PDB file of C-alpha atoms in Angstrom:
ATOM      1  CA  MET A 132      28.751  -6.116 -17.527  1.00  0.00           C
ATOM      2  CA  SER A 133      24.873  -5.446 -17.735  1.00  0.00           C
ATOM      3  CA  ASP A 134      23.430  -2.430 -19.408  1.00  0.00           C
ATOM      4  CA  PRO A 135      23.730   0.764 -17.093  1.00  0.00           C
ATOM      5  CA  ILE A 136      20.657   1.478 -15.299  1.00  0.00           C
ATOM      6  CA  ASP A 137      18.646   4.769 -16.709  1.00  0.00           C
ATOM      7  CA  TRP A 138      17.840   6.224 -13.473  1.00  0.00           C
ATOM      8  CA  VAL A 139      16.005   9.220 -15.015  1.00  0.00           C
ATOM      9  CA  SER A 140      14.074   7.286 -16.965  1.00  0.00           C
ATOM     10  CA  LEU A 141      12.945   5.300 -14.026  1.00  0.00           C
ATOM     11  CA  SER A 142      12.456   8.540 -11.866  1.00  0.00           C
ATOM     12  CA  GLY A 143       9.790   9.499 -14.369  1.00  0.00           C
ATOM     13  CA  ARG A 144       7.504   6.526 -13.814  1.00  0.00           C
ATOM     14  CA  ARG A 145       4.076   6.877 -12.825  1.00  0.00           C
ATOM     15  CA  ALA A 146       2.266   4.596 -10.397  1.00  0.00           C
ATOM     16  CA  LYS A 147      -1.048   3.530 -11.971  1.00  0.00           C
ATOM     17  CA  GLY A 148      -4.407   5.154 -10.950  1.00  0.00           C
ATOM     18  CA  LYS A 149      -5.335   8.601 -10.053  1.00  0.00           C
ATOM     19  CA  ARG A 150      -2.773  10.386  -7.949  1.00  0.00           C
ATOM     20  CA  PRO A 151      -4.494  10.946  -4.168  1.00  0.00           C
ATOM     21  CA  GLU A 152      -5.415  14.735  -3.608  1.00  0.00           C
ATOM     22  CA  TYR A 153      -5.531  15.988  -0.197  1.00  0.00           C
ATOM     23  CA  PHE A 154      -5.660  19.916  -0.426  1.00  0.00           C
ATOM     24  CA  GLU A 155      -7.993  21.811  -2.817  1.00  0.00           C
ATOM     25  CA  ASP A 156      -5.064  23.627  -4.523  1.00  0.00           C
ATOM     26  CA  PRO A 157      -2.943  20.949  -6.346  1.00  0.00           C
ATOM     27  CA  ALA A 158       0.219  22.819  -5.812  1.00  0.00           C
ATOM     28  CA  LEU A 159       0.279  22.034  -2.397  1.00  0.00           C
ATOM     29  CA  ASP A 160      -0.280  18.105  -2.806  1.00  0.00           C
ATOM     30  CA  ARG A 161       2.671  18.714  -5.200  1.00  0.00           C
ATOM     31  CA  LEU A 162       4.859  20.876  -2.721  1.00  0.00           C
ATOM     32  CA  TYR A 163       4.159  18.434   0.052  1.00  0.00           C
ATOM     33  CA  SER A 164       5.114  15.562  -2.147  1.00  0.00           C
ATOM     34  CA  THR A 165       8.272  16.980  -2.861  1.00  0.00           C
ATOM     35  CA  VAL A 166       9.082  18.214   0.686  1.00  0.00           C
ATOM     36  CA  PHE A 167       8.599  14.598   1.975  1.00  0.00           C
ATOM     37  CA  GLY A 168      10.471  12.962  -0.988  1.00  0.00           C
ATOM     38  CA  LEU A 169      13.540  15.526   0.275  1.00  0.00           C
ATOM     39  CA  ALA A 170      13.030  14.538   3.573  1.00  0.00           C
ATOM     40  CA  ALA A 171      13.339  10.477   2.741  1.00  0.00           C
ATOM     41  CA  GLU A 172      16.426  11.265   0.676  1.00  0.00           C
ATOM     42  CA  VAL A 173      17.804  12.916   3.770  1.00  0.00           C
ATOM     43  CA  SER A 174      16.890  10.275   6.058  1.00  0.00           C
ATOM     44  CA  ALA A 175      18.580   7.842   3.618  1.00  0.00           C
ATOM     45  CA  LEU A 176      21.847  10.010   3.571  1.00  0.00           C
ATOM     46  CA  ARG A 177      21.792  10.331   7.214  1.00  0.00           C
ATOM     47  CA  GLU A 178      21.816   6.324   7.416  1.00  0.00           C
ATOM     48  CA  ARG A 179      24.429   6.123   5.081  1.00  0.00           C
ATOM     49  CA  GLN A 180      26.784   8.654   6.801  1.00  0.00           C
ATOM     50  CA  ASP A 181      26.032   6.996  10.442  1.00  0.00           C
ATOM     51  CA  THR A 182      27.448   3.693   8.174  1.00  0.00           C
ATOM     52  CA  ILE A 183      30.358   5.460   7.245  1.00  0.00           C
ATOM     53  CA  GLU A 184      31.355   6.913  10.514  1.00  0.00           C
ATOM     54  CA  ARG A 185      30.864   3.454  12.421  1.00  0.00           C
ATOM     55  CA  LEU A 186      33.147   1.661   9.732  1.00  0.00           C
ATOM     56  CA  LEU A 187      35.801   4.316  10.166  1.00  0.00           C
ATOM     57  CA  GLU A 188      35.414   4.282  13.960  1.00  0.00           C
ATOM     58  CA  THR A 189      35.741   0.487  13.733  1.00  0.00           C
ATOM     59  CA  ASN A 190      38.145   0.125  10.938  1.00  0.00           C
ATOM     60  CA  GLY A 191      39.776   3.117  10.406  1.00  0.00           C
ATOM     61  CA  VAL A 192      39.390   2.707   6.657  1.00  0.00           C
ATOM     62  CA  LEU A 193      36.598   2.655   4.264  1.00  0.00           C
ATOM     63  CA  ARG A 194      35.689   0.527   0.936  1.00  0.00           C
ATOM     64  CA  ARG A 195      32.373   1.127  -0.970  1.00  0.00           C
ATOM     65  CA  GLU A 196      31.737  -2.842  -0.493  1.00  0.00           C
ATOM     66  CA  ASP A 197      31.811  -2.255   3.250  1.00  0.00           C
ATOM     67  CA  ILE A 198      29.632   0.521   3.173  1.00  0.00           C
ATOM     68  CA  GLU A 199      27.031  -1.104   0.693  1.00  0.00           C
ATOM     69  CA  SER A 200      27.039  -4.401   2.983  1.00  0.00           C
ATOM     70  CA  TYR A 201      26.889  -2.870   6.172  1.00  0.00           C
ATOM     71  CA  GLU A 202      23.898  -4.076   8.495  1.00  0.00           C
ATOM     72  CA  PRO A 203      23.565  -2.672  11.695  1.00  0.00           C
ATOM     73  CA  ASP A 204      23.617  -4.522  14.779  1.00  0.00           C
ATOM     74  CA  ARG A 205      20.956  -4.299  17.547  1.00  0.00           C
ATOM     75  CA  GLU A 206      22.388  -1.298  19.123  1.00  0.00           C
ATOM     76  CA  ALA A 207      23.036   0.642  16.156  1.00  0.00           C
ATOM     77  CA  GLY A 208      19.280  -0.213  14.629  1.00  0.00           C
ATOM     78  CA  GLU A 209      17.975   1.045  18.039  1.00  0.00           C
ATOM     79  CA  GLU A 210      20.144   4.131  17.814  1.00  0.00           C
ATOM     80  CA  ARG A 211      19.056   4.763  13.966  1.00  0.00           C
ATOM     81  CA  GLY A 212      15.092   4.141  14.942  1.00  0.00           C
ATOM     82  CA  LEU A 213      15.559   6.563  17.765  1.00  0.00           C
ATOM     83  CA  ALA A 214      17.347   9.381  15.608  1.00  0.00           C
ATOM     84  CA  THR A 215      14.547   8.622  12.645  1.00  0.00           C
ATOM     85  CA  ARG A 216      11.867   9.003  14.997  1.00  0.00           C
ATOM     86  CA  ALA A 217      13.165  12.331  16.206  1.00  0.00           C
ATOM     87  CA  TYR A 218      13.727  13.536  12.787  1.00  0.00           C
ATOM     88  CA  VAL A 219      10.405  12.840  11.354  1.00  0.00           C
ATOM     89  CA  SER A 220       8.954  14.349  14.750  1.00  0.00           C
ATOM     90  CA  ARG A 221      10.925  17.490  13.600  1.00  0.00           C
ATOM     91  CA  ILE A 222       9.355  17.634  10.241  1.00  0.00           C
ATOM     92  CA  MET A 223       6.232  16.772  11.217  1.00  0.00           C
ATOM     93  CA  ARG A 224       5.829  18.977  14.308  1.00  0.00           C
ATOM     94  CA  GLY A 225       4.028  21.621  12.183  1.00  0.00           C
ATOM     95  CA  PHE A 226       1.576  19.205  11.189  1.00  0.00           C
ATOM     96  CA  GLN A 227       1.267  17.608  14.751  1.00  0.00           C
ATOM     97  CA  GLN A 228       0.776  21.268  16.102  1.00  0.00           C
ATOM     98  CA  HIS A 229      -2.232  21.912  13.877  1.00  0.00           C
ATOM     99  CA  VAL A 230      -3.670  18.560  14.536  1.00  0.00           C
ATOM    100  CA  GLU A 231      -3.533  19.463  18.510  1.00  0.00           C
ATOM    101  CA  ALA A 232      -5.425  22.820  17.977  1.00  0.00           C
ATOM    102  CA  MET A 233      -8.143  21.094  16.201  1.00  0.00           C
ATOM    103  CA  GLU A 234      -8.404  18.318  18.894  1.00  0.00           C
ATOM    104  CA  ALA A 235      -8.115  20.844  21.632  1.00  0.00           C
ATOM    105  CA  ASP A 236     -11.097  20.941  23.751  1.00  0.00           C
ATOM    106  CA  ASP A 237     -11.244  24.534  23.760  1.00  0.00           C
ATOM    107  CA  PRO A 238      -9.652  25.541  20.319  1.00  0.00           C
ATOM    108  CA  PRO A 239      -9.588  29.330  20.007  1.00  0.00           C
ATOM    109  CA  ILE A 240     -11.853  29.847  16.613  1.00  0.00           C
ATOM    110  CA  MET A 241     -14.752  27.902  18.790  1.00  0.00           C
ATOM    111  CA  ASP A 242     -14.577  30.516  21.174  1.00  0.00           C
ATOM    112  CA  VAL A 243     -15.307  33.212  18.815  1.00  0.00           C
ATOM    113  CA  VAL A 244     -18.078  30.905  16.937  1.00  0.00           C
ATOM    114  CA  GLU A 245     -19.519  30.546  20.381  1.00  0.00           C
ATOM    115  CA  ARG A 246     -19.767  34.231  21.035  1.00  0.00           C
ATOM    116  CA  LEU A 247     -21.222  34.964  17.736  1.00  0.00           C
ATOM    117  CA  SER A 248     -23.981  32.351  17.808  1.00  0.00           C
ATOM    118  CA  ARG A 249     -25.082  33.539  21.297  1.00  0.00           C
ATOM    119  CA  GLU A 250     -25.469  37.098  19.837  1.00  0.00           C
TER     120      GLU A 250
END
């Protein structure tokens, strides 16, 4: 049997190069990194749960080997794709609303700026 994988050690590995910074406060970058990491884990769990549900429905029993080797057919893949897109949309909705407000032809803050500049 091969050596066990040291997942804790592997999780501490760092990518080469400087970590990208998106916000002035590095704590925000770390927070968003954590949130999106958790979102990815939840997404993976949702797919695994879907696999388990489909196998139970089809076979009535579960074996870990069946779960690990499961490959969704086209219909299941499309359903998963739609579910994942809806999930990501829900997570990103706050960001999307912010972008929409910035891109609006008449964002509220611009009304104030225009009024002040005329006075």
